[in-house]
Short mmCIF file of C-alpha atoms and ligand atoms in Angstrom, two decimals:
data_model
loop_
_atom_site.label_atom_id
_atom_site.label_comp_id
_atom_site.label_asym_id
_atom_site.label_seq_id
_atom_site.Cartn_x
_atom_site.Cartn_y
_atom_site.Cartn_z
CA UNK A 64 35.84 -13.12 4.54
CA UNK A 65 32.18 -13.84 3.86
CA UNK A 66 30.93 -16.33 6.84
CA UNK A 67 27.68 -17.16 5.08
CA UNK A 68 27.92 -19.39 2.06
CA UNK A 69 23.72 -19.89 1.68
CA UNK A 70 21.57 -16.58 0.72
CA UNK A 71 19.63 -16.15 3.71
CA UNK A 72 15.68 -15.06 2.66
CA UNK A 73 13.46 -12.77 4.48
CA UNK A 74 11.22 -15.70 5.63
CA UNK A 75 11.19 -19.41 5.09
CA UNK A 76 8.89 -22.45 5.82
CA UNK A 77 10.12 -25.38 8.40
CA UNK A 78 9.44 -28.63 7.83
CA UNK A 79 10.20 -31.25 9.83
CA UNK A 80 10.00 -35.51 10.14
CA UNK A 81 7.50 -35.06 11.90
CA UNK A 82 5.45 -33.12 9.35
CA UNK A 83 6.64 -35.49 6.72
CA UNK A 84 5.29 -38.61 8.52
CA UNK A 85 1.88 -36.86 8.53
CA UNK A 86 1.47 -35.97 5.03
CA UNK A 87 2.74 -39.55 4.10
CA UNK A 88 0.32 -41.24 6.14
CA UNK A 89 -2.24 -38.80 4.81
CA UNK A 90 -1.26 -39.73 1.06
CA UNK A 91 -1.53 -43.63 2.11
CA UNK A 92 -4.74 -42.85 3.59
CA UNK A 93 -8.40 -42.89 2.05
CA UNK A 94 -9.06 -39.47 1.24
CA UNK A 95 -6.93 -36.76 -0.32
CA UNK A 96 -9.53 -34.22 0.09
CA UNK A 97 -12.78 -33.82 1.43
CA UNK A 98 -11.74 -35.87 4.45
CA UNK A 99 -11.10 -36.00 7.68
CA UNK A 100 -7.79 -33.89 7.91
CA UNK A 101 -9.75 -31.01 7.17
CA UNK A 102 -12.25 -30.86 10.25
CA UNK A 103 -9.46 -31.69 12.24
CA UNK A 104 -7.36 -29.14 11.07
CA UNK A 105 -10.44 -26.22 11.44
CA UNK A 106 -11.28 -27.44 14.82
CA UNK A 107 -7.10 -27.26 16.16
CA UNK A 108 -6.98 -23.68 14.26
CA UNK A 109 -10.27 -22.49 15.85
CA UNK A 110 -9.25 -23.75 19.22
CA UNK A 111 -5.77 -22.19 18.58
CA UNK A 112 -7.21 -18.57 18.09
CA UNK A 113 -9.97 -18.85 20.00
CA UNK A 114 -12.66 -18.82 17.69
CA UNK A 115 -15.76 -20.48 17.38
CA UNK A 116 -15.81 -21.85 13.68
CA UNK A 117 -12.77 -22.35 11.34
CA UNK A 118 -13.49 -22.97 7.56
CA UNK A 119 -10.00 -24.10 5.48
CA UNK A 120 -9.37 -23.02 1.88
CA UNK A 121 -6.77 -23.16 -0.58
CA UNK A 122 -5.00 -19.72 0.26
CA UNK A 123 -5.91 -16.62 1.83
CA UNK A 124 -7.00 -14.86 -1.67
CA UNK A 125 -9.64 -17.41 -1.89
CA UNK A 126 -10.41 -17.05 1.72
CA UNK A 127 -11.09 -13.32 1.58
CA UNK A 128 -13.07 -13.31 -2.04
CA UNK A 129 -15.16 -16.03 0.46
CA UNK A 130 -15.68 -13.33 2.80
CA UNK A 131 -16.35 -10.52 0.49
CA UNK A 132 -18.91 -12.86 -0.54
CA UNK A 133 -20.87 -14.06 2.28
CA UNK A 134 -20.51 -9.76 3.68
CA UNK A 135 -22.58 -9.70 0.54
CA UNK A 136 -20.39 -7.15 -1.05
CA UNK A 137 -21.96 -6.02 -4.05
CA UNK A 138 -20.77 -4.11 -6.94
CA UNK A 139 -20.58 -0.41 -6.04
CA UNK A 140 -20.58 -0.89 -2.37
CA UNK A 141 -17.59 1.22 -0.84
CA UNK A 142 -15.29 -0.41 1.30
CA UNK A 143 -12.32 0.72 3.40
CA UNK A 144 -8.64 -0.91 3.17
CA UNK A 145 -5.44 -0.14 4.20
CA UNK A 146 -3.20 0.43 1.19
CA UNK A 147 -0.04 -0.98 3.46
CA UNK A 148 -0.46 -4.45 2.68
CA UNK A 149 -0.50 -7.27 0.27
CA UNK A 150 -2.89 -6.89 -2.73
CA UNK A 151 -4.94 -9.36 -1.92
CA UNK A 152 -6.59 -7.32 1.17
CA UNK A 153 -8.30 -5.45 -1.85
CA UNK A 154 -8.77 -7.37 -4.32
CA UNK A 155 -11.32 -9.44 -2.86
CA UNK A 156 -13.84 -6.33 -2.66
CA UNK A 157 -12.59 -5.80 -6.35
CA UNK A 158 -13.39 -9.75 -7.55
CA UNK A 159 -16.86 -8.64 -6.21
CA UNK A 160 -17.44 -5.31 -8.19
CA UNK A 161 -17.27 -3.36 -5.22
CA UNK A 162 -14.53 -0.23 -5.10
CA UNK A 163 -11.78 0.08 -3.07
CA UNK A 164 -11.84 3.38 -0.84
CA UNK A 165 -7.80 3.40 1.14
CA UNK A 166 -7.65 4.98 4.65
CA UNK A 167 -4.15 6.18 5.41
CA UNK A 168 -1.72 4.63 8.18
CA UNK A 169 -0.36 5.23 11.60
CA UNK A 170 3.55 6.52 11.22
CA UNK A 171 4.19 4.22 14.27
CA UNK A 172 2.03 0.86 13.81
CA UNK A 173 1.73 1.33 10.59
CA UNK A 174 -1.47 -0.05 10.65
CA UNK A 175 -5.27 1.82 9.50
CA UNK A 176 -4.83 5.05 12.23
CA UNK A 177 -8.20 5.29 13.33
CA UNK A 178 -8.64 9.01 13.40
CA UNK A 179 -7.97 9.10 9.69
CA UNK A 180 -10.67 6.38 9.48
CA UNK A 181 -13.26 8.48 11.46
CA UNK A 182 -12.36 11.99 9.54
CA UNK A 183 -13.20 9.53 6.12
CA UNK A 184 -16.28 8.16 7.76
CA UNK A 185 -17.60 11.79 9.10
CA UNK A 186 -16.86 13.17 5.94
CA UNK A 187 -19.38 11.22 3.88
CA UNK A 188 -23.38 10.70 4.66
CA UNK A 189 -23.93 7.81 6.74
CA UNK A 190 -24.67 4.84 4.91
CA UNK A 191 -21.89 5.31 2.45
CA UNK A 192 -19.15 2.77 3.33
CA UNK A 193 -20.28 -0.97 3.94
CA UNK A 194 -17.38 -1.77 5.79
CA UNK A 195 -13.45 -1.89 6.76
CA UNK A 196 -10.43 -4.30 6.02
CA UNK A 197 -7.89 -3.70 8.46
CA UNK A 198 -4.84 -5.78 8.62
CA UNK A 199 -2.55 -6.53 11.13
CA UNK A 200 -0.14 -5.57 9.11
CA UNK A 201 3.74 -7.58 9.67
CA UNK A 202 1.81 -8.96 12.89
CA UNK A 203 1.18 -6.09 14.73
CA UNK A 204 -2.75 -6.81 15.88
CA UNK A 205 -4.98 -4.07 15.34
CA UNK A 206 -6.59 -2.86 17.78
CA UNK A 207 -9.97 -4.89 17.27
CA UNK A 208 -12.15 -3.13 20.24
CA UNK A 209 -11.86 0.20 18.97
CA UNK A 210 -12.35 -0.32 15.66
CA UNK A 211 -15.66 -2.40 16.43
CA UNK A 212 -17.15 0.55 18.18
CA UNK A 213 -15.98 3.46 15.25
CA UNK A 214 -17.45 0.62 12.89
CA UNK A 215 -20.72 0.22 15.13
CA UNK A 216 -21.44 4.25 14.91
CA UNK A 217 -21.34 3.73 11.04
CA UNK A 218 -22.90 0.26 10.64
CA UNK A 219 -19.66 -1.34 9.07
CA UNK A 220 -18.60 -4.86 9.39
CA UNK A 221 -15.35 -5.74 9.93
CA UNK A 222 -12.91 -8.03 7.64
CA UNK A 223 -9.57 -8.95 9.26
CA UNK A 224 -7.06 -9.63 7.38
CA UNK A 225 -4.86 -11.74 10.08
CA UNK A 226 -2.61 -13.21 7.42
CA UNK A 227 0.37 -12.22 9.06
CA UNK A 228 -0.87 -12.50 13.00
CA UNK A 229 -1.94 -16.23 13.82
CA UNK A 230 -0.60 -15.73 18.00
CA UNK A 231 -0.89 -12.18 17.72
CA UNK A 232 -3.09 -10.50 20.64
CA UNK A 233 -4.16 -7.59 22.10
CA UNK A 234 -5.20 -6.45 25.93
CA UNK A 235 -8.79 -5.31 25.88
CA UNK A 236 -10.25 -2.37 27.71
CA UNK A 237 -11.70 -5.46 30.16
CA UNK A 238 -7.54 -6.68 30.60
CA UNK A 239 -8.69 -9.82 28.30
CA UNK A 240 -6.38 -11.23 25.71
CA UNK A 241 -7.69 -10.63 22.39
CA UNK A 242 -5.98 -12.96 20.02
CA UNK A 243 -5.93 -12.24 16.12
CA UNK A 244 -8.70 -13.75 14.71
CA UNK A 245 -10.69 -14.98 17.45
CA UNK A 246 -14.01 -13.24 15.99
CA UNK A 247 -14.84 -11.68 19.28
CA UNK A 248 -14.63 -7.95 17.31
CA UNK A 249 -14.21 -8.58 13.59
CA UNK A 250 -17.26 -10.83 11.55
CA UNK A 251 -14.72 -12.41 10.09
CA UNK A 252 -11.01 -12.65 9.58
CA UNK A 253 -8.50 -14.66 7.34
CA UNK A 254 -5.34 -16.46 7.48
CA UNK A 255 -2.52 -17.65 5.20
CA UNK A 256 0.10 -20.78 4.92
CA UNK A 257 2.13 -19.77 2.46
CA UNK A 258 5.46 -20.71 3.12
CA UNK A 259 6.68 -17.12 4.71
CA UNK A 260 4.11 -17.24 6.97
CA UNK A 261 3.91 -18.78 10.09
CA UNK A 262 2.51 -21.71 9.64
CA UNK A 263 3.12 -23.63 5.63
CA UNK A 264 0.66 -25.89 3.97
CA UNK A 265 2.45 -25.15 0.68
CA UNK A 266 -0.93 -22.85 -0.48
CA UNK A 267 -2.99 -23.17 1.96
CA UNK A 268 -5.92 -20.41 3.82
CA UNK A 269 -8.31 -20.59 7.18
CA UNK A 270 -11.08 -18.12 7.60
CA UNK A 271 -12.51 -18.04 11.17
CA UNK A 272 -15.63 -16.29 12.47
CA UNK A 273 -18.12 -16.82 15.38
CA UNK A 274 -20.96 -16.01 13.58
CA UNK A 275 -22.72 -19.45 12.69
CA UNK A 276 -24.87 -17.59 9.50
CA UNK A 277 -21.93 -16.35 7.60
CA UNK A 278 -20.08 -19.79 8.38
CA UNK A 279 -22.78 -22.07 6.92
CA UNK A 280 -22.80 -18.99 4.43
CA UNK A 281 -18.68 -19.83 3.92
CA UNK A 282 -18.62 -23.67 3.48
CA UNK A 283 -21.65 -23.24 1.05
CA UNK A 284 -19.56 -21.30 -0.84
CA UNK A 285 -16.30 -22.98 -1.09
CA UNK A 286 -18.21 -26.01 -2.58
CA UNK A 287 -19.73 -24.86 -5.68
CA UNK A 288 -23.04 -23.82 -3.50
CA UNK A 289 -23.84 -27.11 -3.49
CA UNK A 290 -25.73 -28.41 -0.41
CA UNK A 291 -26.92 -32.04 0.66
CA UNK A 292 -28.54 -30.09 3.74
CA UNK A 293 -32.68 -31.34 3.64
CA UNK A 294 -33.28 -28.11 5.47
CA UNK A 295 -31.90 -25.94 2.37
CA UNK A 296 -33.02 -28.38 -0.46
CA UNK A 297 -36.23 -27.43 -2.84
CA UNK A 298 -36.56 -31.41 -3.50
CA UNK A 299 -34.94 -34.36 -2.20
CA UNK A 300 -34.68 -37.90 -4.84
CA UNK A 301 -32.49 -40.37 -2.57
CA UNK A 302 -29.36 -40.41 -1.05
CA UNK A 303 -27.47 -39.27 -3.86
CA UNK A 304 -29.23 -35.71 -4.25
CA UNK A 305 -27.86 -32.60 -3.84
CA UNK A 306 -29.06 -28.93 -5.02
CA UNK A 307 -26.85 -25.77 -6.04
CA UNK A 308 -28.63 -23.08 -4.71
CA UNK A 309 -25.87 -20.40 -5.04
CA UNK A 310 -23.25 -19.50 -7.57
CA UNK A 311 -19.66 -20.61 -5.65
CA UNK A 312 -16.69 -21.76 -5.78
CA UNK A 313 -14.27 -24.84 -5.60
CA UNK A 314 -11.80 -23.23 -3.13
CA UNK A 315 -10.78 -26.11 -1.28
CA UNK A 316 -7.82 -27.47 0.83
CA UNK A 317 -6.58 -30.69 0.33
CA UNK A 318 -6.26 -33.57 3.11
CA UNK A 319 -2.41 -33.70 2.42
CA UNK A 320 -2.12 -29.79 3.15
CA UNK A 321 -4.37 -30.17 5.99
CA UNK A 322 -2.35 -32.71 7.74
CA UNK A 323 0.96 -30.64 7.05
CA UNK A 324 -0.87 -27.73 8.46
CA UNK A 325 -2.01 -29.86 11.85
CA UNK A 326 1.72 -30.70 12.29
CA UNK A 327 2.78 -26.87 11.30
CA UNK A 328 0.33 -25.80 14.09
CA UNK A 329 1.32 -27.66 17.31
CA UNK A 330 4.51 -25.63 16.81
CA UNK A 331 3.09 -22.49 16.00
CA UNK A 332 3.35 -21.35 19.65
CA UNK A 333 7.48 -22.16 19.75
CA UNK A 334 7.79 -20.32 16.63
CA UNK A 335 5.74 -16.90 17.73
CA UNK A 336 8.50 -17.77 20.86
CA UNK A 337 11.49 -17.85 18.65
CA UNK A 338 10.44 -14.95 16.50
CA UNK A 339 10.21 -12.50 19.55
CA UNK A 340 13.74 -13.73 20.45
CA UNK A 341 15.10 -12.76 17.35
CA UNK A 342 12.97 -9.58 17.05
CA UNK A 343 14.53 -8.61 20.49
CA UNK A 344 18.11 -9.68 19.88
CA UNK A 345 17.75 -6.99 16.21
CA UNK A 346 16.05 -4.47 18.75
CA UNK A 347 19.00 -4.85 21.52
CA UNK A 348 21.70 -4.18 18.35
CA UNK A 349 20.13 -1.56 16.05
CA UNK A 350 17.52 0.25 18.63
CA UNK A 351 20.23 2.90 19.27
CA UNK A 352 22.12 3.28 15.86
CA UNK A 353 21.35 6.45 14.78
CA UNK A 354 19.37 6.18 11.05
CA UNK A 355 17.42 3.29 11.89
CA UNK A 356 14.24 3.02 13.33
CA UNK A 357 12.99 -0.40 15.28
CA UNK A 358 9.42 -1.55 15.29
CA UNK A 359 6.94 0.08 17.86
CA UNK A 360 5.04 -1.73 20.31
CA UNK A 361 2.84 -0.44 22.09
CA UNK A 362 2.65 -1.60 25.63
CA UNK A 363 -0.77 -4.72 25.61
CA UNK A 364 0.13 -5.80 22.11
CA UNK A 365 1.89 -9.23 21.41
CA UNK A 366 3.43 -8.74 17.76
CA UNK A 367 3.49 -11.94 16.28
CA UNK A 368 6.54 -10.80 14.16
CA UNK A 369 5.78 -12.39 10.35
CA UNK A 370 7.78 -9.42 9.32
CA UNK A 371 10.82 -7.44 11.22
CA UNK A 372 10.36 -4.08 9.50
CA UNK A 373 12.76 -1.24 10.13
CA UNK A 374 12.91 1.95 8.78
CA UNK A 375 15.92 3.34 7.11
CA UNK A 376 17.15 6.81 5.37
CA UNK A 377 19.24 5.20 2.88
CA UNK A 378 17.03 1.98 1.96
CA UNK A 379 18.05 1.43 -1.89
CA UNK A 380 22.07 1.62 -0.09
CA UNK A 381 21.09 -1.25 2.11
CA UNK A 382 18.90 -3.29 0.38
CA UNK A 383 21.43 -3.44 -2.53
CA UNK A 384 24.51 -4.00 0.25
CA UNK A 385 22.81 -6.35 2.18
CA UNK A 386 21.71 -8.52 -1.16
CA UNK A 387 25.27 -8.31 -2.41
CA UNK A 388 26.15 -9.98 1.00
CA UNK A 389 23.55 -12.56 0.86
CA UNK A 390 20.85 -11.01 3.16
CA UNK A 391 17.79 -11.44 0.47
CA UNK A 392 16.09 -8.42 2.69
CA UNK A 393 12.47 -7.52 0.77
CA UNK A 394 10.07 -4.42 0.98
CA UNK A 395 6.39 -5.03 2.34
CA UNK A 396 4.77 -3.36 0.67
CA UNK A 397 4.63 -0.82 -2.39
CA UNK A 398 1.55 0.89 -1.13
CA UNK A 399 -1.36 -0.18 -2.45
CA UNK A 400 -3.01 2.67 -3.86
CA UNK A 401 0.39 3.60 -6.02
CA UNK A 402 -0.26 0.02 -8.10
CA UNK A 403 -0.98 1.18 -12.05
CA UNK A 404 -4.50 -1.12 -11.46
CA UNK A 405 -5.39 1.17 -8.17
CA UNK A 406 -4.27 4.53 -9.97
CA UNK A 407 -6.73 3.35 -12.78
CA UNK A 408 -9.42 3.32 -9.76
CA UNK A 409 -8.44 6.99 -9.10
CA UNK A 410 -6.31 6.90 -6.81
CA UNK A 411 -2.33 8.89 -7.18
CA UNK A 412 0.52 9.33 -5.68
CA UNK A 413 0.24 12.10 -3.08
CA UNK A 414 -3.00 10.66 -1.81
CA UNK A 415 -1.71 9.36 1.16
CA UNK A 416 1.57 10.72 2.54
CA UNK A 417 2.09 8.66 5.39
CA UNK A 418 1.90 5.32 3.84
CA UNK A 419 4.18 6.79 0.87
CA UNK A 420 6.66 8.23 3.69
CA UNK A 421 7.16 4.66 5.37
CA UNK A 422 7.48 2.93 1.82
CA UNK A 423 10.35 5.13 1.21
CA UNK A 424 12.35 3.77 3.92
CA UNK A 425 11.12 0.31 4.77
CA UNK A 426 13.17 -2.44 4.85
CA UNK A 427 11.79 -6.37 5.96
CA UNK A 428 14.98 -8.07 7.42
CA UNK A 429 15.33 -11.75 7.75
CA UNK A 430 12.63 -13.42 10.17
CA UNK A 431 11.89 -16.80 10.69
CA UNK A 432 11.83 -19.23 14.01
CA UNK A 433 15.12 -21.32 11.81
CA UNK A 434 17.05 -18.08 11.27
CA UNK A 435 20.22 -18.83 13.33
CA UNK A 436 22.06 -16.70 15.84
CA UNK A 437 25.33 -17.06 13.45
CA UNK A 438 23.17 -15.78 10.35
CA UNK A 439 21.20 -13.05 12.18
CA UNK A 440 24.72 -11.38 13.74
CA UNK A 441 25.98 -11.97 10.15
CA UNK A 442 22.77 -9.75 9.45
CA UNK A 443 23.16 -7.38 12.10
CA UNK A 444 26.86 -6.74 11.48
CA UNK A 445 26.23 -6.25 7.86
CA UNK A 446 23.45 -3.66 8.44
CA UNK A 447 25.59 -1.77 11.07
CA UNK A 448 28.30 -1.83 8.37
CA UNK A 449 26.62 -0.17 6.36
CA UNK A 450 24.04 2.18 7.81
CA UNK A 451 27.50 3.62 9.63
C1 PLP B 41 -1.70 -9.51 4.24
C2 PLP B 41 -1.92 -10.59 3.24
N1 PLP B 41 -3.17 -10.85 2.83
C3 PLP B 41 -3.43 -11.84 1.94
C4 PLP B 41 -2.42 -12.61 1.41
C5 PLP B 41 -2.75 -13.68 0.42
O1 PLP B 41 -2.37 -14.93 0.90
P1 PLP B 41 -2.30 -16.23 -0.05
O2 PLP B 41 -0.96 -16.21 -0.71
O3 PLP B 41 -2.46 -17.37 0.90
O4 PLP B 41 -3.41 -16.13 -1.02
C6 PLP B 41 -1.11 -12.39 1.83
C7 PLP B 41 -0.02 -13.22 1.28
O5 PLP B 41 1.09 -12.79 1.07
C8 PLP B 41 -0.85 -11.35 2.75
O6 PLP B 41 0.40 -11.08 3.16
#
């Protein structure tokens, strides 16, 4: 008899009184946006990662076209993504006319392997790429420090897609904690609250960066390019007066998604907690069943565990099985380069045989700090069941 009455998704937001009570007071207050929620929220996330400046916007897609931006990606200028991630990670280059060149993955981290990266970069004339979007991909953290000094030898900047790492880190070649996002390798890197991730604002983005140019360069842009800065202005009438001096955007978060995201955040840190329980409680029951195969983690990396991706020979079988028993399992991610509107870029199936090996037998099983021990052996058994 079926124990679990309530589908059970691959990731889900918490929301608490708590967070409640802050959006309500935010909703009685003054401002709904363009208030004070919003430096409060950048200055908790910066402090969280360990960055110097935070800059919120209204989801990460908005957040990384901001970044392509202020990089100064132009169109024509070649930059390098990984194709295993969300669409987004690309796209950005693509909203900016530049083209989309994909580096293929590590079999184990699944993340950009770096000596694909520097056979790509030898093989062209220095000069040709402008620079790499790694992501740390299910939140796994790339290994930052090495791929600032392969991007130094070619004069690349470095875009991190961190959507699924806020709490991720990794142990530098110094024995230093290198969280995800903390700007000390990448220029600049970018988060997401959607609802699946770690922390939810509903929609909701934060880019971070320690570089004070391209941060002025980033609030510029989310508001229209508008300044009331005297030091940027051609003319100045009165107190009213502002200038546009650029061509941006309005991609801004709102004081009521702030404040939920300031409550979301002081529990960020129990959550990462939670989520390596669980991950290590799937590890301790499927590590040694023959047919799967359990994340790797490398010894100096803290996964931050958005996803819990395992790797199975039948994965149509148990996807189908475990959806018919309530476990809404999901695939992350067809690979990017095999998406009709990347093929039309040139790229095709074949390209990149790694990335299109793990996509055959990838499966995302329920992961989220709620996810209870009665629903995740409910999981557990089912997979079990099946894979035997
Ligand atoms: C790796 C990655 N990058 C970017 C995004 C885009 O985030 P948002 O939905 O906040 O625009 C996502 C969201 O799923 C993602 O997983």
């Amino acid at each position: 008899m079926d124990i679990i009455t309530t589908p059970i998704p691959y990731g889900r937001q918490h929301i608490t009184e708590e967070d409640i009570r802050m959006v309500v007071e935010t909703l009685q207050s003054d401002f709904l946006t363009q208030g004070p929620k919003i430096k409060e929220f950048e200055e908790a996330f910066a402090d969280y990662v360990g960055a110097k400046y935070a800059v919120a916007v209204n989801n990460a897609t908005t957040g990384l076209h901001l970044a392509a931006t202020v990089l100064n990606v132009r169109p024509n200028d070649k930059i390098i993504v990984t194709p295993m991630t969300f669409a987004a990670s690309a796209n950005c280059i693509r909203y900016c006319g530049g083209d989309v060149v994909f580096c293929d993955i590590d079999k184990d981290s699944y993340l950009l392997d770096l000596d694909k990266l520097r056979v790509l970069l030898e093989s062209s004339p220095q000069g040709t790429y402008k620079g790499i979007i790694p992501v740390d991909f299910a939140g796994y953290p790339v290994n930052l420090e090495n791929l600032r000094m392969l991007a130094n030898e070619y004069g690349l900047w470095i875009l991190e897609d961190a959507c699924h790492a806020p709490g991720g880190y990794f142990i530098d070649s110094n024995g230093e904690k290198q969280y995800c996002g903390n700007g000390k390798f990448a220029d600049i890197s970018v988060f997401s609250f959607h609802p699946v991730k770690h922390i939810a604002t509903g929609e909701g983005g934060m880019i971070t960066t320690n570089n004070k140019a391209l941060y002025d360069k980033l609030c510029l842009y989310r508001t229209h390019g508008i300044t009331k800065k005297p030091m940027q202005m051609r003319e100045n009438h009165g107190g009213w007066y502002n200038e546009m001096i650029t061509l941006g955007y309005n991609y801004r978060l709102t004081d009521i998604q702030a404040a939920l995201g300031i409550s979301q955040l002081k529990r960020a840190n129990e959550g990462v907690v939670r989520r390596h329980q669980i991950a290590q409680n799937y590890n301790d029951a499927l590590k040694k069943i023959k047919g799967i195969k359990t994340p790797f983690v490398e010894k100096g990396h803290y996964h931050a565990y958005h996803l819990y991706v395992i790797q199975v020979e039948e994965r149509l079988g148990l996807y189908n099985y475990l959806h018919a028993n309530k476990i809404l399992t999901q695939v992350h991610y067809v690979p990017l380069h095999l998406m009709p509107y990347y093929q039309e870029q040139g790229n095709k199936k074949g390209d990149l045989p790694i990335v299109e090996k793990y996509y055959q037998h990838c499966l995302s099983l329920p992961m989220f700090p709620t996810l209870t021990d009665e629903e995740q052996n409910w999981i557990i058994r089912k997979v079990i069941e099946f894979v035997k």
